[in-house]
CSV table of C-alpha atoms in Angstrom, one decimal:
chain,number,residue,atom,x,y,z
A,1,UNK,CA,-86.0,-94.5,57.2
A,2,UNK,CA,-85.4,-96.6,54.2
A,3,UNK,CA,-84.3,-95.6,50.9
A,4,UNK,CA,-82.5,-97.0,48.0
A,5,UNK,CA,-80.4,-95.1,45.5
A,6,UNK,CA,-79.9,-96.1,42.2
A,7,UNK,CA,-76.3,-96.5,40.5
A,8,UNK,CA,-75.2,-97.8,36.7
A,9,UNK,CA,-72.5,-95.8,35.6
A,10,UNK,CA,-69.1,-94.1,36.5
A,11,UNK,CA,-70.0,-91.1,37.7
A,12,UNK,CA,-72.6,-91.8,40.1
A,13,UNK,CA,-70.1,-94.6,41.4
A,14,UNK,CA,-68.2,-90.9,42.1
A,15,UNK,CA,-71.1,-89.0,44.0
A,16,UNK,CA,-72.7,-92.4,45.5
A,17,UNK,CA,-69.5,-93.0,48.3
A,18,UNK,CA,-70.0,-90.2,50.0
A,19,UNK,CA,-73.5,-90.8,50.3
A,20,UNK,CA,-73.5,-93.3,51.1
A,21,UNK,CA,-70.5,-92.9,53.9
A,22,UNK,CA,-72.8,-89.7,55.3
A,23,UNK,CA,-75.8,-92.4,55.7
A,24,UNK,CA,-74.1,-94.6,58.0
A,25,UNK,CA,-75.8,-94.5,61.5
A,26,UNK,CA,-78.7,-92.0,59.7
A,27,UNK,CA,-80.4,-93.7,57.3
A,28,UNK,CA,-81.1,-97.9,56.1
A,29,UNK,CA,-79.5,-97.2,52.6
A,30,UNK,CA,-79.4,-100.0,50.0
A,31,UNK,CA,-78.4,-99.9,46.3
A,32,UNK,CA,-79.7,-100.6,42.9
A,33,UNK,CA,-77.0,-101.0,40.4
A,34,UNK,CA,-78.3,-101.0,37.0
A,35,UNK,CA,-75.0,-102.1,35.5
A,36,UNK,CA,-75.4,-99.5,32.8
A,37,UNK,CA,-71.7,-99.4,32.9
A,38,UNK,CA,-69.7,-102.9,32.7
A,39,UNK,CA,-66.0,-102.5,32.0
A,40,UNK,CA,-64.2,-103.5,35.2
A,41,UNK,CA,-62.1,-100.3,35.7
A,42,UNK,CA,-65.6,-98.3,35.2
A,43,UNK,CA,-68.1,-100.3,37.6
A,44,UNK,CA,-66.4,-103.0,39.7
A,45,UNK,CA,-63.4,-101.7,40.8
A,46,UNK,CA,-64.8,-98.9,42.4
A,47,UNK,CA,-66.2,-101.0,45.2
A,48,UNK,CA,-62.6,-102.5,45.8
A,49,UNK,CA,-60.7,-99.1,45.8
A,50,UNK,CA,-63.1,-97.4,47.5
A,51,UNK,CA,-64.1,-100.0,49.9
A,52,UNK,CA,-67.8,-99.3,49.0
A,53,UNK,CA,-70.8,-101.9,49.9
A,54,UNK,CA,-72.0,-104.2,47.4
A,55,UNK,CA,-75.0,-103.4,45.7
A,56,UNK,CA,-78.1,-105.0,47.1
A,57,UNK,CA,-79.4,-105.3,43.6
A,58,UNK,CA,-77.2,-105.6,40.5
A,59,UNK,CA,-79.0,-105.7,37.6
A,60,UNK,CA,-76.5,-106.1,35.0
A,61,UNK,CA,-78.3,-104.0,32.1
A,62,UNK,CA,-75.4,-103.9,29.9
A,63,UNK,CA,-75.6,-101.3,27.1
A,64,UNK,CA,-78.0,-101.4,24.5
A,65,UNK,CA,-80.3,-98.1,22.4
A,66,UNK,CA,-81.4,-95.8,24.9
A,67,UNK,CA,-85.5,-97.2,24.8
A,68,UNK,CA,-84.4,-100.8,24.9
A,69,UNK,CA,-81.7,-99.8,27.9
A,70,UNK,CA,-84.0,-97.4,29.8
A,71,UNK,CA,-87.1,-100.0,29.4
A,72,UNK,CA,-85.2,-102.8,30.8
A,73,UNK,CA,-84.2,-100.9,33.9
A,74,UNK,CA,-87.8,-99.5,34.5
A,75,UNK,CA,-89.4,-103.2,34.5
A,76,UNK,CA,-86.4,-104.6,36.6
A,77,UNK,CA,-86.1,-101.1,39.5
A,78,UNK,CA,-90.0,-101.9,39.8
A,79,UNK,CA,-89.8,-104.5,41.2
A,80,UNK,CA,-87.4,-104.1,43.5
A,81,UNK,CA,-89.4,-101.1,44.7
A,82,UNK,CA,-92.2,-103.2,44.8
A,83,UNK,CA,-90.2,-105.4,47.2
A,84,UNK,CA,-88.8,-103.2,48.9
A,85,UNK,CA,-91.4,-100.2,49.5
A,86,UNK,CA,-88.4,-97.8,50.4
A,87,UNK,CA,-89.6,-94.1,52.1
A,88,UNK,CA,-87.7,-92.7,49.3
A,89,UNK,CA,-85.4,-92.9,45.8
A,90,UNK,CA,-82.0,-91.2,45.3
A,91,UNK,CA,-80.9,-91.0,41.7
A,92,UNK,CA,-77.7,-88.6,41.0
A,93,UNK,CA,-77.0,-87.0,37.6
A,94,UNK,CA,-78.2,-87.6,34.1
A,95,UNK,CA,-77.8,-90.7,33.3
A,96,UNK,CA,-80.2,-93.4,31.6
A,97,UNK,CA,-80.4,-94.9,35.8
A,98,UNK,CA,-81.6,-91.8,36.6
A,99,UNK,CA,-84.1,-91.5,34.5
A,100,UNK,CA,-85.5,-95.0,34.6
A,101,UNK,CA,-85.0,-94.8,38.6
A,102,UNK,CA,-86.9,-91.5,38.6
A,103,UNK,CA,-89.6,-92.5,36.2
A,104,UNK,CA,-90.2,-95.5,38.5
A,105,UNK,CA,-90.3,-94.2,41.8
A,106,UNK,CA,-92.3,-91.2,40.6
A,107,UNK,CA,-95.2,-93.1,39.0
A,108,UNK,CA,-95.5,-95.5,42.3
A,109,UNK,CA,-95.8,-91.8,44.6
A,110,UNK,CA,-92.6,-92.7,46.1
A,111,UNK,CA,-90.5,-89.3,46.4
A,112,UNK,CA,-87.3,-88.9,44.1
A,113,UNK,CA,-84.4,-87.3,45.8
A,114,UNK,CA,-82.2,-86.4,42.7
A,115,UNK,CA,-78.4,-85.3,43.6
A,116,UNK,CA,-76.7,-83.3,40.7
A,117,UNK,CA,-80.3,-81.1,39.8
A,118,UNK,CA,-80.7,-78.1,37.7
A,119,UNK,CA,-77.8,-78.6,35.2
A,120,UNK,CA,-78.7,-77.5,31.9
A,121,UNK,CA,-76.3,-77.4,28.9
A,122,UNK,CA,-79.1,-76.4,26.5
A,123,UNK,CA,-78.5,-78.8,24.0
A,124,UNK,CA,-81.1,-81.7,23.3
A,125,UNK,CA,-79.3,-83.7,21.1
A,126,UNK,CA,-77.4,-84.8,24.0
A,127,UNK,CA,-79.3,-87.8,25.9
A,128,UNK,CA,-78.2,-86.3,29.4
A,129,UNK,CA,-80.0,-82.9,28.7
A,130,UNK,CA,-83.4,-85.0,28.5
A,131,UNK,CA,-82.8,-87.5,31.0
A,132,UNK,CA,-81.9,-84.1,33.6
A,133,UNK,CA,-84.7,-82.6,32.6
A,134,UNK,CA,-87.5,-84.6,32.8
A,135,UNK,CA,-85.9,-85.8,36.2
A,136,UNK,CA,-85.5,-82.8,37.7
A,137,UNK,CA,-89.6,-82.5,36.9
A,138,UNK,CA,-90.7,-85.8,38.9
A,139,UNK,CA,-88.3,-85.6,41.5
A,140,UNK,CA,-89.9,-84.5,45.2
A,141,UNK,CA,-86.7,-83.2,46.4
A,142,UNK,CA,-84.1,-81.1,44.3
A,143,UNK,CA,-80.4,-80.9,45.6
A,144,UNK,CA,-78.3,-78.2,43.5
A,145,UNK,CA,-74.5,-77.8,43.3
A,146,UNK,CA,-74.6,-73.9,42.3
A,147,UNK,CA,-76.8,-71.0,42.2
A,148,UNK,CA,-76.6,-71.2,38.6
A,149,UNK,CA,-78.3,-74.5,38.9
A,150,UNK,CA,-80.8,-73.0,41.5
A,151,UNK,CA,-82.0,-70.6,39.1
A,152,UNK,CA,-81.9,-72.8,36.1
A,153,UNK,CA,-85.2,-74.5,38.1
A,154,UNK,CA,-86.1,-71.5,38.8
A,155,UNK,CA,-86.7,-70.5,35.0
A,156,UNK,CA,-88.5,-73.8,35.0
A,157,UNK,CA,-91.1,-72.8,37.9
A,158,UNK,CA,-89.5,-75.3,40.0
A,159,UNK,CA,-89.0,-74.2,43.6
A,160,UNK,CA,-90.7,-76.3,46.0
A,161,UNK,CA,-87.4,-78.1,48.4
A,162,UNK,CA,-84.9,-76.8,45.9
A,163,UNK,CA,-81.8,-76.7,48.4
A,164,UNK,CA,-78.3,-75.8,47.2
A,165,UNK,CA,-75.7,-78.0,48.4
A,166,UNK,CA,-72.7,-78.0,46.5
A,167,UNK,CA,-71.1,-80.7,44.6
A,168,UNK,CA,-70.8,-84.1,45.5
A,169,UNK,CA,-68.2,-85.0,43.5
A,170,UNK,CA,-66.0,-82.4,45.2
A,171,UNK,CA,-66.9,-84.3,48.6
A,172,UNK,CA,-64.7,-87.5,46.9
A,173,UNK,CA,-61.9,-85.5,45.6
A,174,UNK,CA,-61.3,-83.6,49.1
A,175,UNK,CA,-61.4,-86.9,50.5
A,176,UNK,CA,-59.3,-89.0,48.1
A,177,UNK,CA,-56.6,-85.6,48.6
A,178,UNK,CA,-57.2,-85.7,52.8
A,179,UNK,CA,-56.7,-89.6,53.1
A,180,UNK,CA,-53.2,-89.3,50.9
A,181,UNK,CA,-54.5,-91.6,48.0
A,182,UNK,CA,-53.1,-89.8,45.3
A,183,UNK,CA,-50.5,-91.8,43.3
A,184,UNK,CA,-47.2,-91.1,42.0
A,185,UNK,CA,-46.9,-91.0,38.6
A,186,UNK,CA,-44.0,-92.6,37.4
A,187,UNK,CA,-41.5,-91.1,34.9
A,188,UNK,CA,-42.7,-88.2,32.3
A,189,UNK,CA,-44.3,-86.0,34.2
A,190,UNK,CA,-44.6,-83.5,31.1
A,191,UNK,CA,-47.8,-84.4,29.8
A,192,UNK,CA,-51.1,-83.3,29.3
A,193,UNK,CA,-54.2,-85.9,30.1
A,194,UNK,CA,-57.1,-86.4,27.5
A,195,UNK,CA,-60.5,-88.2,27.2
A,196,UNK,CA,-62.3,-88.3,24.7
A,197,UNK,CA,-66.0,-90.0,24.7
A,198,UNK,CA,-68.7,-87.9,23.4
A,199,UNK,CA,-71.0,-89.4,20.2
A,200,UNK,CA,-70.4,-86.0,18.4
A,201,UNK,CA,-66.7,-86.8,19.0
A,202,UNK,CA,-66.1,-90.4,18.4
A,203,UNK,CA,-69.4,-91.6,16.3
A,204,UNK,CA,-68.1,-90.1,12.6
A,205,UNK,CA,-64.9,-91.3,11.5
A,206,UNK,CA,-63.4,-88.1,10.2
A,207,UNK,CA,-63.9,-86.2,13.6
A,208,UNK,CA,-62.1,-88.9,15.6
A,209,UNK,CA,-59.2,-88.3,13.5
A,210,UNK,CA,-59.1,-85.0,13.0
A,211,UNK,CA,-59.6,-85.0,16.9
A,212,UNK,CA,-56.5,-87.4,17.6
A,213,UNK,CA,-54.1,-86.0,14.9
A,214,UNK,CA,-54.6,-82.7,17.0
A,215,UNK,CA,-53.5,-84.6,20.4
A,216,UNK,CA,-50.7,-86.1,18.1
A,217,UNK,CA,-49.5,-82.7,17.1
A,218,UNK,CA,-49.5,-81.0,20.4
A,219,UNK,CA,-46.3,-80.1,22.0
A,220,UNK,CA,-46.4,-82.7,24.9
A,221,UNK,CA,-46.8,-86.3,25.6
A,222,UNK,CA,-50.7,-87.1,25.5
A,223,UNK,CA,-51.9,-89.7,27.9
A,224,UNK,CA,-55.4,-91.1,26.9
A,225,UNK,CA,-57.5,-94.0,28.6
A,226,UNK,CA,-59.9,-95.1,26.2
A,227,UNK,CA,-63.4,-95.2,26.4
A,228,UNK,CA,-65.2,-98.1,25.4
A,229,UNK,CA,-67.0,-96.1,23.3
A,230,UNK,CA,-63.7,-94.7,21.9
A,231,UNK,CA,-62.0,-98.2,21.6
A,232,UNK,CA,-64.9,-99.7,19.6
A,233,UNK,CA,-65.0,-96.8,17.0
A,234,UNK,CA,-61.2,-96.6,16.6
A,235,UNK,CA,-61.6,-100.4,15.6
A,236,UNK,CA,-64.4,-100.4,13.5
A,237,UNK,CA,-63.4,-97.6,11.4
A,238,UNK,CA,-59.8,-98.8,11.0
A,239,UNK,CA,-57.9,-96.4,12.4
A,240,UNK,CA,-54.2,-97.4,13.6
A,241,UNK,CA,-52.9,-96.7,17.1
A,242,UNK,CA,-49.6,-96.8,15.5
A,243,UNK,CA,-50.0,-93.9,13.6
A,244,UNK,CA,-50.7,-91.6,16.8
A,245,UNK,CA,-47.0,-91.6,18.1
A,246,UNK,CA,-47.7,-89.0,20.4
A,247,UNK,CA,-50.3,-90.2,22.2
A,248,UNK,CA,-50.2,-92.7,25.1
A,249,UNK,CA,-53.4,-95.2,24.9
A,250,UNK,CA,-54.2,-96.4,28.2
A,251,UNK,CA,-57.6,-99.1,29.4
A,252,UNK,CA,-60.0,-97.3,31.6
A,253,UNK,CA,-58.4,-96.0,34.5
A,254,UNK,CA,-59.7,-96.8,38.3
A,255,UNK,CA,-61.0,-93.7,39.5
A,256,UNK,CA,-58.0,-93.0,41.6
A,257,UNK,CA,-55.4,-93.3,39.2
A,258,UNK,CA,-57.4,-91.2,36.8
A,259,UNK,CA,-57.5,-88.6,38.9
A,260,UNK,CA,-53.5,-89.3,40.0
A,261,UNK,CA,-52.8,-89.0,35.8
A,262,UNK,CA,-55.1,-85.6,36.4
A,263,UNK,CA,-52.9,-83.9,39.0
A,264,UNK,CA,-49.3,-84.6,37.5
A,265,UNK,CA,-50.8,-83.5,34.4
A,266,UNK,CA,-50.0,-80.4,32.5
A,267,UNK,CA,-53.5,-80.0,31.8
A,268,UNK,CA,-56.7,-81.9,30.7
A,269,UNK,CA,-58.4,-81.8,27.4
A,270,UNK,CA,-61.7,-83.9,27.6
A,271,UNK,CA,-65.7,-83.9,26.6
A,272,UNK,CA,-66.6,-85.1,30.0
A,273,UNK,CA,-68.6,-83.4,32.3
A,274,UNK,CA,-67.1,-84.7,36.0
A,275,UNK,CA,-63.3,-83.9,35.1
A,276,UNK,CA,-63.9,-80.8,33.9
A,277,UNK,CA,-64.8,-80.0,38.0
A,278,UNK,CA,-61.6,-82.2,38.9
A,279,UNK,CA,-59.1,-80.2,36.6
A,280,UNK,CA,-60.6,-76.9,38.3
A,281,UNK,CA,-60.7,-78.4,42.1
A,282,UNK,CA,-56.6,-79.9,41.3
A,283,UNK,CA,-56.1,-76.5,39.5
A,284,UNK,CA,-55.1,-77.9,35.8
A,285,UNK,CA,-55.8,-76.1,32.9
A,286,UNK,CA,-58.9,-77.4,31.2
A,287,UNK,CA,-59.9,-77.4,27.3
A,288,UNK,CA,-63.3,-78.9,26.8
A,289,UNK,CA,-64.0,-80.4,23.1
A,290,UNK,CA,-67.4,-79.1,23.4
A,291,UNK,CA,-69.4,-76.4,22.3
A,292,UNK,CA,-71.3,-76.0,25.6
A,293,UNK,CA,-71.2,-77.0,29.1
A,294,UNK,CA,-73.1,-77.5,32.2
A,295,UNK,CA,-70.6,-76.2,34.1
A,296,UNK,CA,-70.3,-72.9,33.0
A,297,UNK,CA,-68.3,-71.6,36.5
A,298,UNK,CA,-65.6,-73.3,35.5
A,299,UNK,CA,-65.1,-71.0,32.1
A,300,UNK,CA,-64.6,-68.0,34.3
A,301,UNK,CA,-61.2,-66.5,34.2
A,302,UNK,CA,-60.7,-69.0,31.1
A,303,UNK,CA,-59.7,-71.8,33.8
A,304,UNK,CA,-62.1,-74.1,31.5
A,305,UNK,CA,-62.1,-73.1,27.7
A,306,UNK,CA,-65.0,-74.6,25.5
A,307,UNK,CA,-63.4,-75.3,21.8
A,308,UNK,CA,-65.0,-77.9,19.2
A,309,UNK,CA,-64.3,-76.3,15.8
A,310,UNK,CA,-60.6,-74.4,15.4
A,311,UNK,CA,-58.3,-76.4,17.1
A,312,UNK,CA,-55.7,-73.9,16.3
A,313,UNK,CA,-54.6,-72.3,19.4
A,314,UNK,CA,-55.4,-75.5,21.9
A,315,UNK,CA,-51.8,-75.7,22.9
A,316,UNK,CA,-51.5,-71.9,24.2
A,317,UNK,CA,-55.1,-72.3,26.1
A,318,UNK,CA,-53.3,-75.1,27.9
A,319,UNK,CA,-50.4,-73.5,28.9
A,320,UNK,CA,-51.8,-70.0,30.3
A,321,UNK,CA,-50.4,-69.1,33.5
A,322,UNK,CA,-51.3,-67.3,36.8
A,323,UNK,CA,-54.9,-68.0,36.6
A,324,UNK,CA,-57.3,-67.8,40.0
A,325,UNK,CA,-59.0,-70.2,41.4
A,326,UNK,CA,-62.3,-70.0,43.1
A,327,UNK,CA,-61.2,-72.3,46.7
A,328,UNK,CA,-65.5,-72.7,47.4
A,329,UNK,CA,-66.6,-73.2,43.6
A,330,UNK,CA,-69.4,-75.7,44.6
A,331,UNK,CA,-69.4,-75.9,48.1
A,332,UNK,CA,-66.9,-76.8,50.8
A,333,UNK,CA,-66.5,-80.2,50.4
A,334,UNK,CA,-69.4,-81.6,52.4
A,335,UNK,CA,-72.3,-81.5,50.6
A,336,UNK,CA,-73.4,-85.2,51.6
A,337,UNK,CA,-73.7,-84.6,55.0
A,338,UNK,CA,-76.2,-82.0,54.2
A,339,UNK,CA,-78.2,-83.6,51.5
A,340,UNK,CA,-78.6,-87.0,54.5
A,341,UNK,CA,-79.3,-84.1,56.9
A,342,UNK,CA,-82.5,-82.7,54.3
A,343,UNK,CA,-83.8,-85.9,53.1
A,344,UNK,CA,-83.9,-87.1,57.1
A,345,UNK,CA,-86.2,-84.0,57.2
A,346,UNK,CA,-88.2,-84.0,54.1
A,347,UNK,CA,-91.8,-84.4,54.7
C-alpha cells in the first residue's frame, strides 16, 4: 500500500520518525517536505540526528503570508499526487502542510489520515485552530491522542474511524530516553528553559519586552534558543540582547539537545504546544505564556499553568514541589505502531 505523508515544519519532523520507523516492512511510505520550516537546526538536521530518510519531494516553500504559503504548497503537493496516485495521505498537526496536504488529497478522493486530530484550543485568531479544524473535517481517517480529543469531534458530529491512539510525540521522547541520547549539559545546571514564539508574544514590541524583562528578573539563569520569528522582531524593533543579562540567547536547538536543555532544566516557560507534553512526560514544571491550550491534561494538578497577563507569581508556579504525574497521559509510548496497524486496515 502506498502512501505519502506530508512534512514542513518542526513538529511534524517530531511525530514523522516514528512513523515512519513503524512503516518499515508494512507500508511503501514516501515523503513530501514542504519546507515550510528552513532554518537548519529546525528542518535539516533532523534527518542527520535522527537518521531519518530523505524526503522524496522537498519543495522548499519557504515562509511567506499564510494564502501565498498555503497556495504554493497546494499547486506543488498536486502534482506530486498526481504522479504519484498514493492509496492514501498522512498529514500530522496543524500546520499550514497540513492543511494544504489535506485540502489536496481530499479534493482528488484520496483519503486523509491526519495524526494529532481533535485538538481544539478554542481560539481562532490563532492559524492552527483553522488549519485543525477544517482538517480534521476532510480527513477519512481521524487518529486522537486523548479522550478529550475524541469528544472534541464528537461535539463536531465527527465519528466515523475516530480511533484514539495516544501521542506520537511521546513515541520519540520514550525513544530518544530508551536509546540513551540524552546529553549532558555542561556546567549551570540551575536554570530554567524558555521559548518564546507566538505572534501574540513576539509581533508588538512592548509585549516582547515586557515578556523578556520578566525572564530577566527571575530568580535563575534563563536559557532561551531563539525563534526565527523571535530573532527577526528583537532586530527590527531595536531591542538589545545586552540589556537581558539574565538570559542565555541560544540558535535553534536540534531537537535532541532541546529536549537535553529540557530535562536538566528547572522548569520550562514556553508558548509552544509540543514542549508543553515534553516538560510533563520529563516531569518539569511548565508555565505556558498563553491564555489557552490544547492540551488541557497537562493543567491538572497545576503540572502546566496557563499565565499571559500578571506575571507576578511565575517564579513560585515554577518551583512547586511534590506534584503527580500521570505515567500513561497520552498513551504508552507506541501509538505509531497502531496508527500503521489502522491505516493497513482502513477501507
Amino acid at each position: 500500500m502506498g502512501i505519502i505523508a506530508i512534512i514542513g515544519a518542526r513538529p511534524q519532523f517530531i511525530k514523522h520518525f516514528p512513523f515512519e520507523k513503524a512503516c518499515e516492512g508494512k507500508l511503501d511510505l514516501k515523503t513530501i517536505h514542504t519546507g515550510q520550516h528552513y532554518d537548519e537546526n529546525m528542518s535539516a538536521v533532523f534527518f542527520e540526528q535522527l537518521g531519518m530518510k530523505k524526503p522524496d519531494y522537498m519543495l522548499n516553500i519557504g515562509s511567506g503570508n499564510h494564502g501565498i504559503q498555503t497556495a504554493k504548497m497546494m499547486t506543488q503537493i498536486e502534482e506530486v499526487l498526481i504522479r504519484e496516485k498514493p492509496k492514501g495521505v498522512v498529514v500530522y498537526g496543524d500546520t499550514n502542510s497540513t492543511l494544504a496536504g489535506a485540502l489536496v488529497a481530499s479534493k482528488m478522493h484520496i483519503p486523509v489520515f491526519h495524526i494529532e486530530a481533535g485538538l481544539r484550543s478554542f481560539n481562532k485568531s490563532m492559524p492552527e485552530e483553522i488549519n485543525r479544524v477544517l482538517t480534521d473535517h476532510v480527513s477519512s481517517c481521524l487518529f486522537t491522542p486523548s479522550n478529550i480529543a475524541t469528544m472534541n469531534l464528537e461535539k463536531e458530529r465527527i465519528v466515523q474511524n475516530v480511533f484514539e491512539v495516544g501521542d506520537i510525540m511521546k513515541d520519540l521522547v520514550f525513544y530518544v530516553i530508551n536509546q540513551g541520547l540524552l546529553k549532558e549539559i555542561p556546567g549551570n545546571r540551575e536554570y530554567y528553559y524558555a521559548t518564546i514564539h507566538r505572534p501574540y508574544n513576539t509581533d508588538e514590541k512592548n509585549r516582547l519586552r515586557d515578556v523578556l524583562n520578566v525572564l530577566n528578573k527571575l530568580d535563575k539563569t534563563v536559557i532561551m534558543p531563539i525563534h526565527p520569528r523571535t530573532k527577526n522582531n528583537i532586530k527590527d524593533f531595536n531591542l538589545k540582547l545586552d540589556d537581558y543579562q539574565n538570559i542565555n540567547f541560544l540558535s535553534p536547538q536540534p531537537y535532541i539537545d532541546n529536549l537535553s536543555y529540557l530535562n536538566s532544566s528547572k522548569g520550562l516557560i514556553t508558548d509552544s504546544g509540543g514542549m508543553q507534553k515534553e516538560a510533563y512526560w520529563l516531569k518539569k514544571s511548565c508555565v505556558t505564556i498563553r491564555t489557552e491550550t490544547e492540551w488541557v491534561e497537562t493543567l491538572k494538578g497545576g503540572n502546566n499553568v496557563l499565565l499571559f497577563e500578571d506575571f507576578s507569581n511565575l517564579k513560585e508556579l515554577l518551583s512547586v514541589e511534590g506534584k503527580i504525574w500521570n505515567e500513561e497521559l497520552y498513551g504508552k509510548g507506541n501509538a505509531s505502531d497502531t496508527i500503521v496497524d489502522r491505516i493497513m486496515n482502513f477501507n
